Coordinates of N, CA and C and ligand atoms in Angstrom, one line a residue:
M14 N -5.4 -22.2 -16.0 CA -4.9 -21.0 -15.4 C -6.1 -20.0 -15.3
V15 N -6.2 -19.3 -14.2 CA -7.2 -18.3 -14.0 C -6.8 -17.0 -14.7
E16 N -7.7 -16.5 -15.5 CA -7.4 -15.2 -16.2 C -7.4 -14.1 -15.3
Q17 N -6.4 -13.2 -15.4 CA -6.3 -12.1 -14.5 C -7.3 -11.0 -14.9
L18 N -8.1 -10.6 -14.0 CA -9.0 -9.5 -14.2 C -8.3 -8.2 -14.1
P19 N -8.7 -7.2 -14.9 CA -8.1 -5.8 -14.6 C -8.3 -5.5 -13.2
V20 N -7.4 -4.7 -12.7 CA -7.4 -4.3 -11.2 C -8.8 -3.8 -10.8
A21 N -9.4 -2.9 -11.6 CA -10.6 -2.2 -11.2 C -11.7 -3.3 -11.0
D22 N -11.8 -4.2 -11.9 CA -12.8 -5.3 -11.8 C -12.6 -6.2 -10.6
R23 N -11.3 -6.4 -10.4 CA -10.9 -7.3 -9.3 C -11.4 -6.6 -7.9
L24 N -11.2 -5.3 -7.8 CA -11.6 -4.6 -6.6 C -13.1 -4.6 -6.4
E25 N -13.8 -4.4 -7.6 CA -15.2 -4.4 -7.6 C -15.8 -5.7 -7.1
E26 N -15.2 -6.8 -7.7 CA -15.7 -8.1 -7.4 C -15.4 -8.5 -6.0
H27 N -14.3 -8.1 -5.5 CA -14.0 -8.3 -4.1 C -15.0 -7.7 -3.1
L28 N -15.3 -6.4 -3.4 CA -16.3 -5.7 -2.6 C -17.7 -6.4 -2.7
E29 N -18.1 -6.7 -3.9 CA -19.4 -7.3 -4.1 C -19.5 -8.7 -3.4
S30 N -18.4 -9.5 -3.5 CA -18.4 -10.8 -2.9 C -18.4 -10.8 -1.4
S31 N -18.0 -9.6 -0.8 CA -18.1 -9.5 0.6 C -19.3 -8.7 1.0
G32 N -20.3 -8.6 0.1 CA -21.6 -8.1 0.4 C -21.8 -6.6 0.4
H33 N -20.9 -5.9 -0.3 CA -21.0 -4.4 -0.4 C -21.5 -4.0 -1.8
R34 N -22.4 -3.0 -1.8 CA -22.9 -2.5 -3.0 C -21.9 -1.6 -3.7
V35 N -21.7 -1.8 -5.0 CA -20.8 -0.9 -5.7 C -21.6 0.1 -6.5
T36 N -21.8 1.3 -5.9 CA -22.6 2.3 -6.6 C -21.7 3.0 -7.6
A37 N -22.3 3.9 -8.4 CA -21.6 4.6 -9.5 C -20.4 5.4 -8.9
P38 N -20.7 6.2 -7.8 CA -19.6 7.0 -7.2 C -18.5 6.1 -6.7
R39 N -18.9 5.0 -6.1 CA -17.9 4.1 -5.6 C -17.0 3.5 -6.7
R40 N -17.7 3.2 -7.8 CA -17.0 2.6 -8.9 C -16.0 3.6 -9.5
A41 N -16.3 4.9 -9.5 CA -15.4 5.9 -9.9 C -14.1 5.9 -9.0
V42 N -14.4 5.8 -7.7 CA -13.2 5.8 -6.8 C -12.4 4.5 -7.1
L43 N -13.0 3.4 -7.3 CA -12.3 2.1 -7.5 C -11.4 2.3 -8.8
R44 N -12.0 2.8 -9.8 CA -11.3 3.0 -11.1 C -10.1 3.9 -10.9
S45 N -10.3 4.9 -10.2 CA -9.2 5.9 -10.0 C -8.0 5.2 -9.2
I46 N -8.4 4.4 -8.2 CA -7.4 3.8 -7.4 C -6.7 2.7 -8.2
A47 N -7.5 2.0 -9.0 CA -6.9 0.9 -9.8 C -5.9 1.4 -10.8
A48 N -6.1 2.7 -11.2 CA -5.3 3.2 -12.3 C -3.9 3.7 -11.8
R49 N -3.7 3.6 -10.5 CA -2.5 4.1 -9.9 C -1.6 2.9 -9.6
A50 N -0.5 2.9 -10.3 CA 0.5 1.8 -10.2 C 1.2 1.9 -8.9
E51 N 1.4 3.1 -8.4 CA 2.1 3.2 -7.2 C 1.2 3.8 -6.1
H52 N 1.8 4.3 -5.0 CA 1.0 4.8 -3.9 C 0.3 6.1 -4.2
F53 N -0.7 6.4 -3.4 CA -1.4 7.6 -3.7 C -1.9 8.2 -2.4
T54 N -2.4 9.5 -2.5 CA -3.0 10.1 -1.3 C -4.5 10.2 -1.6
P55 N -5.3 10.4 -0.5 CA -6.7 10.5 -0.7 C -7.0 11.7 -1.6
D56 N -6.2 12.8 -1.4 CA -6.5 14.0 -2.2 C -6.4 13.7 -3.7
E57 N -5.4 12.9 -4.1 CA -5.3 12.6 -5.5 C -6.5 11.9 -6.1
I58 N -7.1 11.0 -5.2 CA -8.3 10.3 -5.7 C -9.5 11.3 -5.7
V59 N -9.5 12.2 -4.7 CA -10.6 13.2 -4.7 C -10.6 14.0 -6.0
E60 N -9.4 14.4 -6.4 CA -9.2 15.1 -7.7 C -9.7 14.4 -8.9
D61 N -9.4 13.1 -8.9 CA -9.6 12.2 -10.0 C -10.9 11.6 -10.2
A62 N -11.6 11.4 -9.0 CA -12.8 10.5 -9.1 C -14.1 11.4 -9.1
R63 N -13.9 12.6 -9.5 CA -15.1 13.5 -9.6 C -16.1 12.9 -10.6
P64 N -17.4 13.0 -10.4 CA -18.1 13.8 -9.4 C -18.2 13.1 -8.0
A65 N -17.6 12.0 -7.8 CA -17.7 11.4 -6.4 C -17.1 12.4 -5.4
G66 N -17.8 12.6 -4.4 CA -17.4 13.7 -3.4 C -16.3 13.1 -2.5
R67 N -15.8 14.1 -1.7 CA -14.7 13.8 -0.8 C -15.1 12.7 0.2
A68 N -16.4 12.8 0.7 CA -16.8 11.9 1.8 C -16.9 10.5 1.2
T69 N -17.4 10.4 -0.1 CA -17.4 9.1 -0.7 C -16.1 8.5 -0.9
V70 N -15.1 9.3 -1.3 CA -13.7 8.8 -1.4 C -13.2 8.3 -0.1
F71 N -13.4 9.1 0.9 CA -12.9 8.6 2.2 C -13.6 7.4 2.8
R72 N -14.9 7.3 2.6 CA -15.6 6.2 3.0 C -15.2 4.9 2.2
T73 N -15.1 5.1 0.9 CA -14.7 3.9 0.1 C -13.3 3.5 0.5
M74 N -12.4 4.4 0.7 CA -11.0 4.0 1.0 C -11.0 3.3 2.4
R75 N -11.8 3.8 3.3 CA -11.9 3.1 4.6 C -12.4 1.6 4.4
L76 N -13.4 1.5 3.6 CA -14.0 0.2 3.3 C -12.9 -0.7 2.7
L77 N -12.2 -0.2 1.7 CA -11.1 -1.0 1.1 C -10.0 -1.4 2.1
Q78 N -9.8 -0.5 3.0 CA -8.8 -0.8 4.0 C -9.3 -1.9 5.0
D79 N -10.5 -1.8 5.4 CA -11.1 -2.8 6.3 C -11.1 -4.2 5.6
E80 N -11.3 -4.1 4.3 CA -11.3 -5.4 3.5 C -9.9 -5.9 3.2
G81 N -8.9 -5.1 3.6 CA -7.5 -5.5 3.3 C -7.1 -5.4 1.9
I82 N -7.9 -4.6 1.1 CA -7.5 -4.4 -0.3 C -6.5 -3.3 -0.5
I83 N -6.6 -2.3 0.2 CA -5.6 -1.3 0.1 C -4.9 -1.2 1.5
C84 N -3.7 -0.8 1.5 CA -3.0 -0.6 2.8 C -2.3 0.7 2.9
R85 N -2.1 1.1 4.1 CA -1.5 2.4 4.5 C 0.0 2.2 4.5
V86 N 0.7 3.2 4.0 CA 2.2 3.2 4.0 C 2.6 4.4 4.8
L87 N 3.4 4.2 5.8 CA 3.9 5.4 6.5 C 5.3 5.8 5.9
M88 N 5.3 6.9 5.3 CA 6.6 7.3 4.6 C 7.5 7.9 5.7
R89 N 8.7 7.9 5.4 CA 9.8 8.3 6.3 C 9.5 9.7 6.9
D90 N 8.9 10.6 6.1 CA 8.6 12.0 6.6 C 7.4 12.1 7.4
G91 N 6.8 10.9 7.7 CA 5.6 10.9 8.5 C 4.3 11.0 7.8
S92 N 4.3 11.2 6.5 CA 3.1 11.3 5.7 C 2.6 9.9 5.4
L93 N 1.3 9.8 5.2 CA 0.6 8.6 4.9 C 0.3 8.5 3.4
R94 N 0.6 7.3 2.8 CA 0.1 7.0 1.5 C -0.7 5.8 1.5
Y95 N -1.3 5.5 0.4 CA -2.1 4.3 0.3 C -1.7 3.5 -0.9
R96 N -1.9 2.2 -0.9 CA -1.6 1.5 -2.2 C -2.4 0.2 -2.2
V97 N -2.6 -0.3 -3.4 CA -3.2 -1.6 -3.6 C -2.1 -2.6 -3.3
G98 N -2.2 -3.4 -2.3 CA -1.1 -4.3 -2.0 C -1.5 -5.7 -1.9
E99 N -0.6 -6.5 -1.4 CA -0.9 -7.9 -1.2 C -2.1 -8.0 -0.2
L100 N -2.9 -9.1 -0.4 CA -3.9 -9.4 0.6 C -3.2 -10.1 1.8
G101 N -3.7 -9.9 2.9 CA -3.1 -10.5 4.1 C -2.0 -9.8 4.7
H102 N -1.5 -10.3 5.8 CA -0.6 -9.6 6.6 C 0.8 -9.4 5.9
H103 N 1.2 -8.2 5.8 CA 2.5 -7.9 5.1 C 3.1 -6.6 5.6
H104 N 4.3 -6.4 5.2 CA 5.0 -5.1 5.5 C 5.5 -4.5 4.3
H105 N 6.2 -3.3 4.4 CA 6.6 -2.6 3.3 C 8.1 -2.3 3.3
L106 N 8.7 -2.4 2.1 CA 10.1 -1.9 1.9 C 10.0 -0.6 1.2
I107 N 10.5 0.5 1.7 CA 10.3 1.8 1.1 C 11.7 2.3 0.7
C108 N 11.8 2.6 -0.6 CA 13.1 3.2 -1.0 C 13.1 4.7 -0.8
M109 N 14.1 5.1 -0.1 CA 14.2 6.5 0.2 C 14.7 7.4 -0.9
E110 N 15.2 6.7 -2.0 CA 15.8 7.4 -3.1 C 14.7 7.7 -4.1
C111 N 14.0 6.6 -4.6 CA 13.1 6.8 -5.6 C 11.6 6.7 -5.1
G112 N 11.4 6.4 -3.9 CA 10.1 6.4 -3.3 C 9.3 5.1 -3.6
D113 N 9.9 4.1 -4.2 CA 9.3 2.9 -4.6 C 8.9 2.1 -3.3
V114 N 7.7 1.5 -3.3 CA 7.2 0.7 -2.2 C 7.0 -0.7 -2.6
R115 N 7.5 -1.6 -1.9 CA 7.3 -3.1 -2.1 C 6.6 -3.7 -0.9
D116 N 5.9 -4.7 -1.2 CA 5.3 -5.5 -0.1 C 6.2 -6.7 0.2
F117 N 6.3 -7.0 1.5 CA 6.9 -8.3 1.7 C 6.0 -9.0 2.8
S118 N 5.8 -10.3 2.6 CA 5.1 -11.1 3.6 C 6.0 -12.1 4.3
G119 N 5.4 -12.9 5.1 CA 6.2 -13.9 5.7 C 7.0 -13.3 6.9
C120 N 6.4 -12.4 7.6 CA 7.2 -11.8 8.8 C 7.1 -12.8 10.0
D121 N 8.1 -12.8 10.7 CA 8.0 -13.7 11.9 C 8.2 -12.8 13.2
I122 N 7.7 -11.6 13.1 CA 7.7 -10.7 14.3 C 6.9 -11.3 15.5
P123 N 5.7 -11.8 15.2 CA 4.9 -12.3 16.4 C 5.8 -13.2 17.3
A124 N 6.6 -14.1 16.7 CA 7.4 -15.0 17.6 C 8.4 -14.1 18.3
G125 N 9.0 -13.2 17.6 CA 10.1 -12.4 18.2 C 9.6 -11.5 19.3
V126 N 8.4 -10.9 19.3 CA 8.0 -10.0 20.3 C 7.2 -10.6 21.4
Q127 N 6.9 -11.9 21.3 CA 6.2 -12.6 22.3 C 6.8 -12.4 23.7
E128 N 8.1 -12.5 23.7 CA 8.8 -12.4 25.0 C 8.7 -11.0 25.6
I129 N 8.8 -10.0 24.7 CA 8.7 -8.6 25.2 C 7.3 -8.4 25.8
G130 N 6.3 -8.9 25.2 CA 5.0 -8.8 25.7 C 4.8 -9.4 27.1
E131 N 5.4 -10.6 27.2 CA 5.3 -11.4 28.4 C 6.0 -10.6 29.5
M132 N 7.2 -10.1 29.2 CA 8.0 -9.4 30.2 C 7.2 -8.1 30.7
A133 N 6.5 -7.5 29.8 CA 5.8 -6.2 30.2 C 4.4 -6.5 30.7
G134 N 4.0 -7.8 30.7 CA 2.6 -8.1 31.1 C 1.6 -7.5 30.1
F135 N 2.1 -7.5 28.9 CA 1.3 -6.8 27.8 C 0.8 -7.9 26.8
E136 N -0.5 -7.8 26.5 CA -1.0 -8.7 25.5 C -0.9 -8.0 24.1
I137 N -0.1 -8.6 23.3 CA 0.1 -8.0 22.0 C -0.9 -8.4 21.0
Q138 N -1.6 -7.4 20.3 CA -2.7 -7.7 19.4 C -2.3 -7.4 18.0
G139 N -1.2 -6.8 17.8 CA -0.9 -6.5 16.4 C 0.4 -5.7 16.3
H140 N 0.9 -5.4 15.1 CA 2.1 -4.6 15.0 C 2.2 -4.0 13.6
S141 N 3.0 -3.0 13.4 CA 3.2 -2.5 12.1 C 4.7 -2.3 11.9
L142 N 5.1 -2.3 10.7 CA 6.6 -2.2 10.5 C 6.8 -1.7 9.1
E143 N 7.6 -0.7 8.9 CA 8.0 -0.2 7.6 C 9.5 -0.3 7.6
L144 N 10.1 -0.8 6.5 CA 11.6 -0.8 6.4 C 12.0 0.3 5.4
Y145 N 12.9 1.1 5.8 CA 13.4 2.2 4.9 C 14.8 1.9 4.4
G146 N 15.0 2.2 3.1 CA 16.4 2.0 2.6 C 16.5 2.3 1.2
R147 N 17.3 1.5 0.4 CA 17.4 1.8 -1.0 C 17.1 0.5 -1.8
C148 N 16.3 0.6 -2.8 CA 15.9 -0.5 -3.6 C 17.0 -1.1 -4.5
A149 N 16.8 -2.3 -5.0 CA 17.8 -2.9 -5.8 C 18.2 -2.1 -7.0
R150 N 17.1 -1.5 -7.6 CA 17.4 -0.7 -8.8 C 18.3 0.5 -8.5
C151 N 18.0 1.2 -7.4 CA 18.8 2.4 -7.1 C 20.2 2.0 -6.7
R152 N 20.3 0.8 -6.1 CA 21.7 0.4 -5.7 C 22.4 0.0 -7.0
A153 N 21.8 -0.6 -7.9 CA 22.4 -1.0 -9.2 C 22.9 0.2 -9.9
R154 N 22.0 1.2 -9.9 CA 22.4 2.5 -10.6 C 23.7 3.1 -10.0
E155 N 23.8 3.0 -8.7 CA 24.9 3.6 -8.0 C 26.2 2.8 -8.4
V156 N 26.1 1.5 -8.4 CA 27.2 0.6 -8.7 C 27.7 0.9 -10.1
A157 N 26.7 1.1 -11.0 CA 27.0 1.4 -12.4 C 27.8 2.8 -12.5
R158 N 27.3 3.8 -11.8 CA 27.9 5.1 -11.7 C 29.3 5.0 -11.2
E159 N 29.5 4.3 -10.1 CA 30.8 4.1 -9.6 C 31.8 3.4 -10.6
G160 N 31.2 2.4 -11.2 CA 32.0 1.6 -12.2 C 32.5 2.5 -13.3
S161 N 31.6 3.3 -13.9 CA 32.0 4.1 -15.0 C 33.0 5.2 -14.6
S162 N 32.8 5.8 -13.4 CA 33.8 6.8 -13.0 C 35.2 6.2 -12.7
A163 N 35.2 4.9 -12.3 CA 36.5 4.3 -12.1 C 37.2 4.1 -13.4
V164 N 36.4 3.9 -14.5 CA 37.0 3.7 -15.8 C 37.6 5.0 -16.3
T165 N 36.9 6.1 -16.2 CA 37.2 7.3 -16.8 C 38.3 8.1 -16.0
T166 N 38.5 7.7 -14.7 CA 39.5 8.5 -14.0 C 40.8 7.7 -13.8
Ligands
LIG14 ZN1 1.0 -3.0 1.5
LIG15 ZN1 14.8 3.1 -5.3
LIG16 ZN1 4.2 -8.6 10.5

């Protein structure tokens, strides 16, 4: 079994293996990103990764995006967050109650939209999709609440 590297090391290794130099400011940005279990905004990283400057944070995040290491999440209110997600093509399930974001892969949208493209004479080159709703945990909480109120009333 392959030993799992800490997230920060994994990010660093990924960048280096694709030919990018990991400088000290970049490393600070990687550590800050890796320390976040959930999604984050660039501003949070700017706060946290000092003395790495704003420009370095944005450049590094752009690089990580290009490498597919972090992905953008479009929240329901239109704001953008970022997170370390699955490598490769995937989409997000976003819980509107607790804000939890999950990745899911195995989308078969390309097959589904092929016909739309053909009808419009449009060559489709990509797509994005976010699904909004309530996560299993939040739903279970609600069921538990309903259950207990049924008992007491
Ligand atoms: Zn993702
Ligand atoms: Zn939830
Ligand atoms: Zn897809």
